[in-house]
mmCIF file of C-alpha atoms in Angstrom:
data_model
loop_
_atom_site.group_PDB
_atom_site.id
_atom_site.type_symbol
_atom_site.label_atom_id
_atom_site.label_comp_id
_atom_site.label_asym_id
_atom_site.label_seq_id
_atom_site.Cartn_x
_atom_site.Cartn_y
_atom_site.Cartn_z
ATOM 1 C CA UNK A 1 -13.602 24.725 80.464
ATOM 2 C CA UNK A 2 -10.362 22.354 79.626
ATOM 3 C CA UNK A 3 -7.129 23.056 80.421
ATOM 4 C CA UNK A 4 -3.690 21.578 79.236
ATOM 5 C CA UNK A 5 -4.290 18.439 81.880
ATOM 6 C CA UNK A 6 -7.366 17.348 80.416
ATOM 7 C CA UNK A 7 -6.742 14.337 78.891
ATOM 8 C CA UNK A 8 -9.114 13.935 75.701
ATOM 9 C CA UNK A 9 -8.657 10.530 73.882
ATOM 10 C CA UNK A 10 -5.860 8.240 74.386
ATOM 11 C CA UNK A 11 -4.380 5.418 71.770
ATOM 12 C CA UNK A 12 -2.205 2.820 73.828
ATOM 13 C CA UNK A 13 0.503 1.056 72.477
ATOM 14 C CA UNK A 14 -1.690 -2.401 73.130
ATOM 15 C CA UNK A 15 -4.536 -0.760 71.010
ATOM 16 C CA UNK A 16 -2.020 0.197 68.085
ATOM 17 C CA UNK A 17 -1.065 -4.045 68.036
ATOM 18 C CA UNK A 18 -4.663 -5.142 68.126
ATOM 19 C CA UNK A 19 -5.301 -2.340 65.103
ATOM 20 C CA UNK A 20 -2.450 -3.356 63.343
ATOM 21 C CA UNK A 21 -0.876 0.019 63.278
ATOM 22 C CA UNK A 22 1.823 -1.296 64.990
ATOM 23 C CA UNK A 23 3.267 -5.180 64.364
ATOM 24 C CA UNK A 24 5.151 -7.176 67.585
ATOM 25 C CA UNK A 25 8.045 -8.195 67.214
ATOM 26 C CA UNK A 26 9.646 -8.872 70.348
ATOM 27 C CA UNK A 27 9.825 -12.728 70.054
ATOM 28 C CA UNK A 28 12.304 -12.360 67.027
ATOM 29 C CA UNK A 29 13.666 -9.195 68.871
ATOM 30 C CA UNK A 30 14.335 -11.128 72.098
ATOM 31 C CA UNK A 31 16.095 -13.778 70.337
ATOM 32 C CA UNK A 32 18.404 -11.420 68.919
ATOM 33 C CA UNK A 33 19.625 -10.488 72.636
ATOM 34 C CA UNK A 34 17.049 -7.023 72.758
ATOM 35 C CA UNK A 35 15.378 -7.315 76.276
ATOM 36 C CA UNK A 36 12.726 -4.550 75.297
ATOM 37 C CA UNK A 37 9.674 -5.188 73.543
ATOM 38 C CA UNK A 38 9.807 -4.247 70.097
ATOM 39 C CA UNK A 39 7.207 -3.217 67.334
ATOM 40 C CA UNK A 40 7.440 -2.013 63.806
ATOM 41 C CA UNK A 41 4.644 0.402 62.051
ATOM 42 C CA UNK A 42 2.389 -1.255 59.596
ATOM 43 C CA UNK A 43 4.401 0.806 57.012
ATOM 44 C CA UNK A 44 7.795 -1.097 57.993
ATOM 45 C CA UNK A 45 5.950 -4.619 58.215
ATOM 46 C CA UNK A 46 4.921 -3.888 54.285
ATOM 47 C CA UNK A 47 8.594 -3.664 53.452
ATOM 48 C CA UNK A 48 9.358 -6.682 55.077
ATOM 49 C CA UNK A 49 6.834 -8.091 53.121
ATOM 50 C CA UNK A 50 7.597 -6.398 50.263
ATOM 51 C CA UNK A 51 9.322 -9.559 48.427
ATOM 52 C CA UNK A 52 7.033 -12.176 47.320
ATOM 53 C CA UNK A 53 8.195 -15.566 47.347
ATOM 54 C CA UNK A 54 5.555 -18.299 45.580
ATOM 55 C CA UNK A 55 6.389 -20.951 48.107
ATOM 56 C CA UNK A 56 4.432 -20.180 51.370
ATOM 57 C CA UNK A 57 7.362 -21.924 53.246
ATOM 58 C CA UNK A 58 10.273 -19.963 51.638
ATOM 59 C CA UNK A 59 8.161 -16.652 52.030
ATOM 60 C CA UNK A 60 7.766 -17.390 56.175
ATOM 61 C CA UNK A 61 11.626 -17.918 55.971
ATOM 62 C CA UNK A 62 12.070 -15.174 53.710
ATOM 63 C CA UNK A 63 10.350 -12.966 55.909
ATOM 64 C CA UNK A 64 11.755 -14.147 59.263
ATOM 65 C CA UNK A 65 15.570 -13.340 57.384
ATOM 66 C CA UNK A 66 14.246 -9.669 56.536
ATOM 67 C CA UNK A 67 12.998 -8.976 60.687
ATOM 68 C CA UNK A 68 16.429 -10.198 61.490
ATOM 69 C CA UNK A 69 17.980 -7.768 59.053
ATOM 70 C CA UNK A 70 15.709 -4.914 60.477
ATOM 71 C CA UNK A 71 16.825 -5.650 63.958
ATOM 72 C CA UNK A 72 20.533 -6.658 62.895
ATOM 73 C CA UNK A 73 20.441 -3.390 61.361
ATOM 74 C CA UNK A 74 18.920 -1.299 64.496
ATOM 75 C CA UNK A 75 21.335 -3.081 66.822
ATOM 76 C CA UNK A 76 24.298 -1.714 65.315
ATOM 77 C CA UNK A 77 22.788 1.757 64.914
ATOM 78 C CA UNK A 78 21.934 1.761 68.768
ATOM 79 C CA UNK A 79 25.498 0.438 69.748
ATOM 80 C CA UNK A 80 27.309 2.843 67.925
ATOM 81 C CA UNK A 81 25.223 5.518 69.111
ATOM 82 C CA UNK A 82 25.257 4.858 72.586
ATOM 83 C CA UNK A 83 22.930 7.054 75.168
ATOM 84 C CA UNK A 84 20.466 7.991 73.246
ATOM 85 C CA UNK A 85 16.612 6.877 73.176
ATOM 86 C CA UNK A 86 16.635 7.380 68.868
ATOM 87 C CA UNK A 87 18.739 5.938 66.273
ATOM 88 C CA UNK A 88 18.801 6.011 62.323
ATOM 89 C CA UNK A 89 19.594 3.385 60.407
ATOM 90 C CA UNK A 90 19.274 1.443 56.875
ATOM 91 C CA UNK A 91 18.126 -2.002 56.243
ATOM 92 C CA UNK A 92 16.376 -3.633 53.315
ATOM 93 C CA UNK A 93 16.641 -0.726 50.934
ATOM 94 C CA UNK A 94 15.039 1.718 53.919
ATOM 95 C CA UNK A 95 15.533 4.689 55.929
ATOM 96 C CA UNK A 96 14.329 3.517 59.145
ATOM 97 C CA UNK A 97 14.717 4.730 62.926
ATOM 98 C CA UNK A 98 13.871 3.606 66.059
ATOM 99 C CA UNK A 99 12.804 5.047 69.124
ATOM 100 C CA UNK A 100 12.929 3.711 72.840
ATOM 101 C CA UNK A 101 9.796 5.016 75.168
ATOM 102 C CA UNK A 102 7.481 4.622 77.198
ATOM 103 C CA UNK A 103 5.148 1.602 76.775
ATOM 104 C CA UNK A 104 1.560 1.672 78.369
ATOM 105 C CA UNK A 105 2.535 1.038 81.793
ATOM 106 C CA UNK A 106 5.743 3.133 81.308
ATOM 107 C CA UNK A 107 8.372 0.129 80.954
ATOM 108 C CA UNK A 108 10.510 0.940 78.096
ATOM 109 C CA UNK A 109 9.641 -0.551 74.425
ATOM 110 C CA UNK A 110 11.364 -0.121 70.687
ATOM 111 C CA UNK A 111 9.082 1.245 67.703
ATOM 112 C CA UNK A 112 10.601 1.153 64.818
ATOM 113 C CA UNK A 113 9.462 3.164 61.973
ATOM 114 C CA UNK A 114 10.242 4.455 58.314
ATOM 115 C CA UNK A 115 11.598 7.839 58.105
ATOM 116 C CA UNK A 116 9.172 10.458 58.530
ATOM 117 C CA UNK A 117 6.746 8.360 60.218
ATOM 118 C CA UNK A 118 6.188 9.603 64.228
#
């Protein structure tokens, strides 16, 4: 009936942003010299969010200083690693990796994720 090359359902990386499973941040990412497109989980996103601020204008700039510290964070962890597609690394109290794959038209993107999350 089905064998192992039956594909059955598939979730794309674009379908994972417009769920808000996954969040993009590539804009921050590129300006922080990473040329790949770059998401977080919805699990990361709600540590970066994780400090309230009660002035909506220091909590966009709080937040904004806590991506940069996620990707400061990664970027070290990839350079010392060097050659390989996954990297652990700390940042704002976190165990966090990230992984470079495949995106949906097989051009190479950044997830980043809490530990344990796949």
């Amino acid at each position: 009936m089905l064998n192992d090359d039956d594909l059955i359902y598939s979730y794309t990386r674009s379908q994972a942003l417009a769920d808000g499973v996954l969040v993009d941040l590539s804009e921050r990412a590129h300006s922080c010299s990473i040329r790949y497109s770059t998401a977080c989980t919805a699990s990361v996103w709600a540590v970066i969010q994780a400090i309230p601020e009660p002035d909506r204008d220091m909590r966009e700039v709080a937040e904004a200083v806590r991506i940069s510290a996620v990707l400061s964070a990664m970027l070290e962890a990839i350079r010392a690693a060097r050659g390989t597609d996954r990297v652990v690394f700390r940042a704002l109290g976190a165990e966090l990796w990230a992984q470079c794959g495949p995106g949906d038209d097989g051009e190479p993107v950044i997830t980043i994720m809490l530990e344990g999350e796949d």
